Amino acid sequence: MRVAPVGGTAVQDHVALAEIELCGDLIIAASAAHEDRLSLESIDEVLKVAEERAHERDAED
């Protein structure tokens, strides 16, 4: 069995970490929902879709 070395050799994938965080946010929202499923609007709110679109529009200007 091989074990990863201890120390500062771990590589961090920032995109993967961000995706994991978003998945966690969705799981929390789903568990707190009072309905069987999250609406598309609720999912967009959790994932901050509107904020990202506004940021993209600002970057284009």
PDB file of N, CA, C and O in Angstrom:
ATOM      1  N   MET A   1       0.845  -1.178   0.000  1.00  0.00           N
ATOM      2  CA  MET A   1       0.000   0.000   0.000  1.00  0.00           C
ATOM      3  C   MET A   1       0.884   1.233   0.000  1.00  0.00           C
ATOM      4  O   MET A   1       1.806   1.345   0.780  1.00  0.00           O
ATOM      5  N   ARG A   2       0.554   2.172  -0.896  1.00  0.00           N
ATOM      6  CA  ARG A   2       1.300   3.424  -0.962  1.00  0.00           C
ATOM      7  C   ARG A   2       0.524   4.514  -0.254  1.00  0.00           C
ATOM      8  O   ARG A   2      -0.697   4.592  -0.368  1.00  0.00           O
ATOM      9  N   VAL A   3       1.214   5.356   0.463  1.00  0.00           N
ATOM     10  CA  VAL A   3       0.605   6.459   1.182  1.00  0.00           C
ATOM     11  C   VAL A   3       1.206   7.750   0.647  1.00  0.00           C
ATOM     12  O   VAL A   3       2.414   7.818   0.407  1.00  0.00           O
ATOM     13  N   ALA A   4       0.375   8.757   0.469  1.00  0.00           N
ATOM     14  CA  ALA A   4       0.865  10.044  -0.016  1.00  0.00           C
ATOM     15  C   ALA A   4       1.844  10.625   0.991  1.00  0.00           C
ATOM     16  O   ALA A   4       1.658  10.495   2.206  1.00  0.00           O
ATOM     17  N   PRO A   5       2.900  11.242   0.511  1.00  0.00           N
ATOM     18  CA  PRO A   5       3.872  11.828   1.425  1.00  0.00           C
ATOM     19  C   PRO A   5       3.272  12.973   2.231  1.00  0.00           C
ATOM     20  O   PRO A   5       2.394  13.682   1.766  1.00  0.00           O
ATOM     21  N   VAL A   6       3.748  13.106   3.440  1.00  0.00           N
ATOM     22  CA  VAL A   6       3.288  14.169   4.315  1.00  0.00           C
ATOM     23  C   VAL A   6       4.101  15.417   4.010  1.00  0.00           C
ATOM     24  O   VAL A   6       5.294  15.362   3.772  1.00  0.00           O
ATOM     25  N   GLY A   7       3.449  16.541   3.996  1.00  0.00           N
ATOM     26  CA  GLY A   7       4.157  17.786   3.729  1.00  0.00           C
ATOM     27  C   GLY A   7       3.401  18.616   2.713  1.00  0.00           C
ATOM     28  O   GLY A   7       2.255  18.370   2.399  1.00  0.00           O
ATOM     29  N   GLY A   8       4.061  19.580   2.160  1.00  0.00           N
ATOM     30  CA  GLY A   8       3.429  20.517   1.236  1.00  0.00           C
ATOM     31  C   GLY A   8       3.429  20.054  -0.198  1.00  0.00           C
ATOM     32  O   GLY A   8       3.562  20.865  -1.094  1.00  0.00           O
ATOM     33  N   THR A   9       3.288  18.790  -0.440  1.00  0.00           N
ATOM     34  CA  THR A   9       3.334  18.288  -1.808  1.00  0.00           C
ATOM     35  C   THR A   9       1.955  18.078  -2.422  1.00  0.00           C
ATOM     36  O   THR A   9       1.864  17.695  -3.575  1.00  0.00           O
ATOM     37  N   ALA A  10       0.897  18.308  -1.697  1.00  0.00           N
ATOM     38  CA  ALA A  10      -0.454  18.101  -2.218  1.00  0.00           C
ATOM     39  C   ALA A  10      -0.769  19.147  -3.275  1.00  0.00           C
ATOM     40  O   ALA A  10      -0.440  20.321  -3.136  1.00  0.00           O
ATOM     41  N   VAL A  11      -1.382  18.703  -4.352  1.00  0.00           N
ATOM     42  CA  VAL A  11      -1.789  19.593  -5.426  1.00  0.00           C
ATOM     43  C   VAL A  11      -3.261  19.908  -5.233  1.00  0.00           C
ATOM     44  O   VAL A  11      -4.057  19.011  -4.992  1.00  0.00           O
ATOM     45  N   GLN A  12      -3.595  21.180  -5.334  1.00  0.00           N
ATOM     46  CA  GLN A  12      -4.991  21.575  -5.180  1.00  0.00           C
ATOM     47  C   GLN A  12      -5.558  21.953  -6.543  1.00  0.00           C
ATOM     48  O   GLN A  12      -4.963  22.726  -7.280  1.00  0.00           O
ATOM     49  N   ASP A  13      -6.682  21.394  -6.862  1.00  0.00           N
ATOM     50  CA  ASP A  13      -7.403  21.732  -8.072  1.00  0.00           C
ATOM     51  C   ASP A  13      -8.511  22.691  -7.660  1.00  0.00           C
ATOM     52  O   ASP A  13      -9.545  22.281  -7.125  1.00  0.00           O
ATOM     53  N   HIS A  14      -8.307  23.976  -7.908  1.00  0.00           N
ATOM     54  CA  HIS A  14      -9.241  24.994  -7.430  1.00  0.00           C
ATOM     55  C   HIS A  14     -10.611  24.874  -8.098  1.00  0.00           C
ATOM     56  O   HIS A  14     -11.632  25.160  -7.472  1.00  0.00           O
ATOM     57  N   VAL A  15     -10.646  24.443  -9.347  1.00  0.00           N
ATOM     58  CA  VAL A  15     -11.929  24.250 -10.025  1.00  0.00           C
ATOM     59  C   VAL A  15     -12.695  23.111  -9.364  1.00  0.00           C
ATOM     60  O   VAL A  15     -13.893  23.234  -9.085  1.00  0.00           O
ATOM     61  N   ALA A  16     -12.017  22.007  -9.099  1.00  0.00           N
ATOM     62  CA  ALA A  16     -12.675  20.875  -8.445  1.00  0.00           C
ATOM     63  C   ALA A  16     -13.160  21.256  -7.052  1.00  0.00           C
ATOM     64  O   ALA A  16     -14.270  20.880  -6.647  1.00  0.00           O
ATOM     65  N   LEU A  17     -12.363  22.004  -6.313  1.00  0.00           N
ATOM     66  CA  LEU A  17     -12.778  22.429  -4.974  1.00  0.00           C
ATOM     67  C   LEU A  17     -14.011  23.331  -5.043  1.00  0.00           C
ATOM     68  O   LEU A  17     -14.922  23.213  -4.219  1.00  0.00           O
ATOM     69  N   ALA A  18     -14.069  24.215  -6.034  1.00  0.00           N
ATOM     70  CA  ALA A  18     -15.238  25.090  -6.201  1.00  0.00           C
ATOM     71  C   ALA A  18     -16.476  24.266  -6.543  1.00  0.00           C
ATOM     72  O   ALA A  18     -17.571  24.531  -6.033  1.00  0.00           O
ATOM     73  N   GLU A  19     -16.321  23.260  -7.402  1.00  0.00           N
ATOM     74  CA  GLU A  19     -17.451  22.397  -7.750  1.00  0.00           C
ATOM     75  C   GLU A  19     -17.939  21.605  -6.547  1.00  0.00           C
ATOM     76  O   GLU A  19     -19.150  21.441  -6.356  1.00  0.00           O
ATOM     77  N   ILE A  20     -17.026  21.130  -5.737  1.00  0.00           N
ATOM     78  CA  ILE A  20     -17.403  20.401  -4.523  1.00  0.00           C
ATOM     79  C   ILE A  20     -18.172  21.311  -3.580  1.00  0.00           C
ATOM     80  O   ILE A  20     -19.183  20.917  -2.990  1.00  0.00           O
ATOM     81  N   GLU A  21     -17.732  22.549  -3.459  1.00  0.00           N
ATOM     82  CA  GLU A  21     -18.424  23.507  -2.596  1.00  0.00           C
ATOM     83  C   GLU A  21     -19.839  23.773  -3.109  1.00  0.00           C
ATOM     84  O   GLU A  21     -20.794  23.813  -2.330  1.00  0.00           O
ATOM     85  N   LEU A  22     -19.988  23.933  -4.427  1.00  0.00           N
ATOM     86  CA  LEU A  22     -21.319  24.157  -4.996  1.00  0.00           C
ATOM     87  C   LEU A  22     -22.225  22.953  -4.768  1.00  0.00           C
ATOM     88  O   LEU A  22     -23.411  23.112  -4.456  1.00  0.00           O
ATOM     89  N   CYS A  23     -21.681  21.751  -4.919  1.00  0.00           N
ATOM     90  CA  CYS A  23     -22.471  20.546  -4.651  1.00  0.00           C
ATOM     91  C   CYS A  23     -22.921  20.507  -3.201  1.00  0.00           C
ATOM     92  O   CYS A  23     -24.072  20.161  -2.906  1.00  0.00           O
ATOM     93  N   GLY A  24     -22.034  20.863  -2.304  1.00  0.00           N
ATOM     94  CA  GLY A  24     -22.389  20.917  -0.887  1.00  0.00           C
ATOM     95  C   GLY A  24     -23.496  21.918  -0.628  1.00  0.00           C
ATOM     96  O   GLY A  24     -24.441  21.642   0.134  1.00  0.00           O
ATOM     97  N   ASP A  25     -23.402  23.090  -1.286  1.00  0.00           N
ATOM     98  CA  ASP A  25     -24.447  24.103  -1.134  1.00  0.00           C
ATOM     99  C   ASP A  25     -25.794  23.582  -1.629  1.00  0.00           C
ATOM    100  O   ASP A  25     -26.831  23.832  -1.013  1.00  0.00           O
ATOM    101  N   LEU A  26     -25.778  22.846  -2.750  1.00  0.00           N
ATOM    102  CA  LEU A  26     -27.024  22.268  -3.268  1.00  0.00           C
ATOM    103  C   LEU A  26     -27.591  21.217  -2.321  1.00  0.00           C
ATOM    104  O   LEU A  26     -28.808  21.147  -2.107  1.00  0.00           O
ATOM    105  N   ILE A  27     -26.730  20.406  -1.748  1.00  0.00           N
ATOM    106  CA  ILE A  27     -27.188  19.372  -0.805  1.00  0.00           C
ATOM    107  C   ILE A  27     -27.822  20.019   0.415  1.00  0.00           C
ATOM    108  O   ILE A  27     -28.886  19.586   0.884  1.00  0.00           O
ATOM    109  N   ILE A  28     -27.205  21.059   0.924  1.00  0.00           N
ATOM    110  CA  ILE A  28     -27.759  21.767   2.089  1.00  0.00           C
ATOM    111  C   ILE A  28     -29.104  22.375   1.745  1.00  0.00           C
ATOM    112  O   ILE A  28     -30.069  22.262   2.510  1.00  0.00           O
ATOM    113  N   ALA A  29     -29.202  23.019   0.577  1.00  0.00           N
ATOM    114  CA  ALA A  29     -30.466  23.636   0.167  1.00  0.00           C
ATOM    115  C   ALA A  29     -31.548  22.580  -0.021  1.00  0.00           C
ATOM    116  O   ALA A  29     -32.698  22.782   0.382  1.00  0.00           O
ATOM    117  N   ALA A  30     -31.185  21.449  -0.622  1.00  0.00           N
ATOM    118  CA  ALA A  30     -32.166  20.384  -0.841  1.00  0.00           C
ATOM    119  C   ALA A  30     -32.654  19.806   0.481  1.00  0.00           C
ATOM    120  O   ALA A  30     -33.842  19.507   0.638  1.00  0.00           O
ATOM    121  N   SER A  31     -31.762  19.666   1.440  1.00  0.00           N
ATOM    122  CA  SER A  31     -32.171  19.100   2.728  1.00  0.00           C
ATOM    123  C   SER A  31     -33.036  20.067   3.524  1.00  0.00           C
ATOM    124  O   SER A  31     -33.840  19.645   4.346  1.00  0.00           O
ATOM    125  N   ALA A  32     -32.873  21.356   3.254  1.00  0.00           N
ATOM    126  CA  ALA A  32     -33.668  22.363   3.968  1.00  0.00           C
ATOM    127  C   ALA A  32     -34.979  22.677   3.255  1.00  0.00           C
ATOM    128  O   ALA A  32     -35.845  23.351   3.825  1.00  0.00           O
ATOM    129  N   ALA A  33     -35.128  22.198   2.027  1.00  0.00           N
ATOM    130  CA  ALA A  33     -36.332  22.500   1.241  1.00  0.00           C
ATOM    131  C   ALA A  33     -37.552  21.835   1.854  1.00  0.00           C
ATOM    132  O   ALA A  33     -37.474  20.735   2.389  1.00  0.00           O
ATOM    133  N   HIS A  34     -38.670  22.508   1.739  1.00  0.00           N
ATOM    134  CA  HIS A  34     -39.925  21.981   2.283  1.00  0.00           C
ATOM    135  C   HIS A  34     -40.688  21.185   1.228  1.00  0.00           C
ATOM    136  O   HIS A  34     -41.741  20.633   1.516  1.00  0.00           O
ATOM    137  N   GLU A  35     -40.170  21.152   0.018  1.00  0.00           N
ATOM    138  CA  GLU A  35     -40.796  20.415  -1.064  1.00  0.00           C
ATOM    139  C   GLU A  35     -39.935  19.200  -1.389  1.00  0.00           C
ATOM    140  O   GLU A  35     -38.830  19.050  -0.908  1.00  0.00           O
ATOM    141  N   ASP A  36     -40.458  18.335  -2.241  1.00  0.00           N
ATOM    142  CA  ASP A  36     -39.704  17.148  -2.638  1.00  0.00           C
ATOM    143  C   ASP A  36     -38.464  17.499  -3.453  1.00  0.00           C
ATOM    144  O   ASP A  36     -37.445  16.837  -3.350  1.00  0.00           O
ATOM    145  N   ARG A  37     -38.567  18.530  -4.267  1.00  0.00           N
ATOM    146  CA  ARG A  37     -37.462  18.924  -5.140  1.00  0.00           C
ATOM    147  C   ARG A  37     -37.251  20.421  -5.087  1.00  0.00           C
ATOM    148  O   ARG A  37     -38.175  21.183  -4.825  1.00  0.00           O
ATOM    149  N   LEU A  38     -36.021  20.822  -5.379  1.00  0.00           N
ATOM    150  CA  LEU A  38     -35.742  22.243  -5.517  1.00  0.00           C
ATOM    151  C   LEU A  38     -36.245  22.706  -6.877  1.00  0.00           C
ATOM    152  O   LEU A  38     -36.083  22.004  -7.874  1.00  0.00           O
ATOM    153  N   SER A  39     -36.819  23.880  -6.917  1.00  0.00           N
ATOM    154  CA  SER A  39     -37.229  24.445  -8.206  1.00  0.00           C
ATOM    155  C   SER A  39     -35.980  24.895  -8.960  1.00  0.00           C
ATOM    156  O   SER A  39     -34.909  25.082  -8.372  1.00  0.00           O
ATOM    157  N   LEU A  40     -36.128  25.065 -10.270  1.00  0.00           N
ATOM    158  CA  LEU A  40     -34.997  25.558 -11.059  1.00  0.00           C
ATOM    159  C   LEU A  40     -34.546  26.929 -10.574  1.00  0.00           C
ATOM    160  O   LEU A  40     -33.352  27.224 -10.546  1.00  0.00           O
ATOM    161  N   GLU A  41     -35.505  27.736 -10.155  1.00  0.00           N
ATOM    162  CA  GLU A  41     -35.165  29.065  -9.634  1.00  0.00           C
ATOM    163  C   GLU A  41     -34.347  28.956  -8.348  1.00  0.00           C
ATOM    164  O   GLU A  41     -33.396  29.706  -8.145  1.00  0.00           O
ATOM    165  N   SER A  42     -34.713  28.007  -7.497  1.00  0.00           N
ATOM    166  CA  SER A  42     -33.964  27.802  -6.253  1.00  0.00           C
ATOM    167  C   SER A  42     -32.546  27.313  -6.534  1.00  0.00           C
ATOM    168  O   SER A  42     -31.591  27.759  -5.898  1.00  0.00           O
ATOM    169  N   ILE A  43     -32.422  26.418  -7.500  1.00  0.00           N
ATOM    170  CA  ILE A  43     -31.092  25.922  -7.861  1.00  0.00           C
ATOM    171  C   ILE A  43     -30.239  27.058  -8.396  1.00  0.00           C
ATOM    172  O   ILE A  43     -29.074  27.216  -8.003  1.00  0.00           O
ATOM    173  N   ASP A  44     -30.819  27.881  -9.283  1.00  0.00           N
ATOM    174  CA  ASP A  44     -30.082  29.028  -9.820  1.00  0.00           C
ATOM    175  C   ASP A  44     -29.654  29.986  -8.706  1.00  0.00           C
ATOM    176  O   ASP A  44     -28.557  30.528  -8.733  1.00  0.00           O
ATOM    177  N   GLU A  45     -30.527  30.154  -7.717  1.00  0.00           N
ATOM    178  CA  GLU A  45     -30.206  31.041  -6.595  1.00  0.00           C
ATOM    179  C   GLU A  45     -29.038  30.484  -5.782  1.00  0.00           C
ATOM    180  O   GLU A  45     -28.107  31.218  -5.431  1.00  0.00           O
ATOM    181  N   VAL A  46     -29.063  29.190  -5.494  1.00  0.00           N
ATOM    182  CA  VAL A  46     -27.988  28.553  -4.735  1.00  0.00           C
ATOM    183  C   VAL A  46     -26.666  28.655  -5.491  1.00  0.00           C
ATOM    184  O   VAL A  46     -25.619  28.938  -4.908  1.00  0.00           O
ATOM    185  N   LEU A  47     -26.734  28.431  -6.805  1.00  0.00           N
ATOM    186  CA  LEU A  47     -25.522  28.455  -7.623  1.00  0.00           C
ATOM    187  C   LEU A  47     -25.109  29.872  -8.037  1.00  0.00           C
ATOM    188  O   LEU A  47     -24.109  30.047  -8.710  1.00  0.00           O
ATOM    189  N   LYS A  48     -25.920  30.862  -7.647  1.00  0.00           N
ATOM    190  CA  LYS A  48     -25.631  32.274  -7.926  1.00  0.00           C
ATOM    191  C   LYS A  48     -25.487  32.539  -9.427  1.00  0.00           C
ATOM    192  O   LYS A  48     -24.606  33.253  -9.873  1.00  0.00           O
ATOM    193  N   VAL A  49     -26.411  31.948 -10.186  1.00  0.00           N
ATOM    194  CA  VAL A  49     -26.380  32.082 -11.641  1.00  0.00           C
ATOM    195  C   VAL A  49     -26.574  33.530 -12.064  1.00  0.00           C
ATOM    196  O   VAL A  49     -25.850  34.034 -12.925  1.00  0.00           O
ATOM    197  N   ALA A  50     -27.536  34.225 -11.473  1.00  0.00           N
ATOM    198  CA  ALA A  50     -27.810  35.615 -11.852  1.00  0.00           C
ATOM    199  C   ALA A  50     -26.598  36.494 -11.576  1.00  0.00           C
ATOM    200  O   ALA A  50     -26.259  37.364 -12.385  1.00  0.00           O
ATOM    201  N   GLU A  51     -25.929  36.270 -10.451  1.00  0.00           N
ATOM    202  CA  GLU A  51     -24.746  37.066 -10.122  1.00  0.00           C
ATOM    203  C   GLU A  51     -23.630  36.839 -11.132  1.00  0.00           C
ATOM    204  O   GLU A  51     -22.955  37.765 -11.548  1.00  0.00           O
ATOM    205  N   GLU A  52     -23.451  35.583 -11.538  1.00  0.00           N
ATOM    206  CA  GLU A  52     -22.406  35.262 -12.509  1.00  0.00           C
ATOM    207  C   GLU A  52     -22.709  35.884 -13.862  1.00  0.00           C
ATOM    208  O   GLU A  52     -21.820  36.415 -14.515  1.00  0.00           O
ATOM    209  N   ARG A  53     -23.971  35.841 -14.273  1.00  0.00           N
ATOM    210  CA  ARG A  53     -24.351  36.461 -15.553  1.00  0.00           C
ATOM    211  C   ARG A  53     -24.127  37.964 -15.509  1.00  0.00           C
ATOM    212  O   ARG A  53     -23.658  38.553 -16.479  1.00  0.00           O
ATOM    213  N   ALA A  54     -24.451  38.600 -14.396  1.00  0.00           N
ATOM    214  CA  ALA A  54     -24.229  40.048 -14.261  1.00  0.00           C
ATOM    215  C   ALA A  54     -22.741  40.350 -14.318  1.00  0.00           C
ATOM    216  O   ALA A  54     -22.320  41.330 -14.952  1.00  0.00           O
ATOM    217  N   HIS A  55     -21.939  39.519 -13.675  1.00  0.00           N
ATOM    218  CA  HIS A  55     -20.490  39.702 -13.692  1.00  0.00           C
ATOM    219  C   HIS A  55     -19.956  39.570 -15.115  1.00  0.00           C
ATOM    220  O   HIS A  55     -19.086  40.344 -15.531  1.00  0.00           O
ATOM    221  N   GLU A  56     -20.454  38.589 -15.867  1.00  0.00           N
ATOM    222  CA  GLU A  56     -20.028  38.401 -17.252  1.00  0.00           C
ATOM    223  C   GLU A  56     -20.420  39.588 -18.117  1.00  0.00           C
ATOM    224  O   GLU A  56     -19.638  40.018 -18.968  1.00  0.00           O
ATOM    225  N   ARG A  57     -21.629  40.140 -17.905  1.00  0.00           N
ATOM    226  CA  ARG A  57     -22.054  41.319 -18.666  1.00  0.00           C
ATOM    227  C   ARG A  57     -21.159  42.504 -18.374  1.00  0.00           C
ATOM    228  O   ARG A  57     -20.777  43.240 -19.272  1.00  0.00           O
ATOM    229  N   ASP A  58     -20.827  42.691 -17.089  1.00  0.00           N
ATOM    230  CA  ASP A  58     -19.944  43.798 -16.705  1.00  0.00           C
ATOM    231  C   ASP A  58     -18.565  43.659 -17.333  1.00  0.00           C
ATOM    232  O   ASP A  58     -17.948  44.651 -17.719  1.00  0.00           O
ATOM    233  N   ALA A  59     -18.084  42.447 -17.438  1.00  0.00           N
ATOM    234  CA  ALA A  59     -16.759  42.200 -18.015  1.00  0.00           C
ATOM    235  C   ALA A  59     -16.747  42.480 -19.508  1.00  0.00           C
ATOM    236  O   ALA A  59     -15.733  42.871 -20.063  1.00  0.00           O
ATOM    237  N   GLU A  60     -17.893  42.303 -20.177  1.00  0.00           N
ATOM    238  CA  GLU A  60     -17.981  42.558 -21.603  1.00  0.00           C
ATOM    239  C   GLU A  60     -17.997  44.052 -21.913  1.00  0.00           C
ATOM    240  O   GLU A  60     -17.589  44.462 -22.979  1.00  0.00           O
ATOM    241  N   ASP A  61     -18.498  44.849 -20.997  1.00  0.00           N
ATOM    242  CA  ASP A  61     -18.623  46.309 -21.227  1.00  0.00           C
ATOM    243  C   ASP A  61     -17.318  47.027 -21.134  1.00  0.00           C
ATOM    244  O   ASP A  61     -16.339  46.805 -20.729  1.00  0.00           O
TER     245      ASP A  61
END
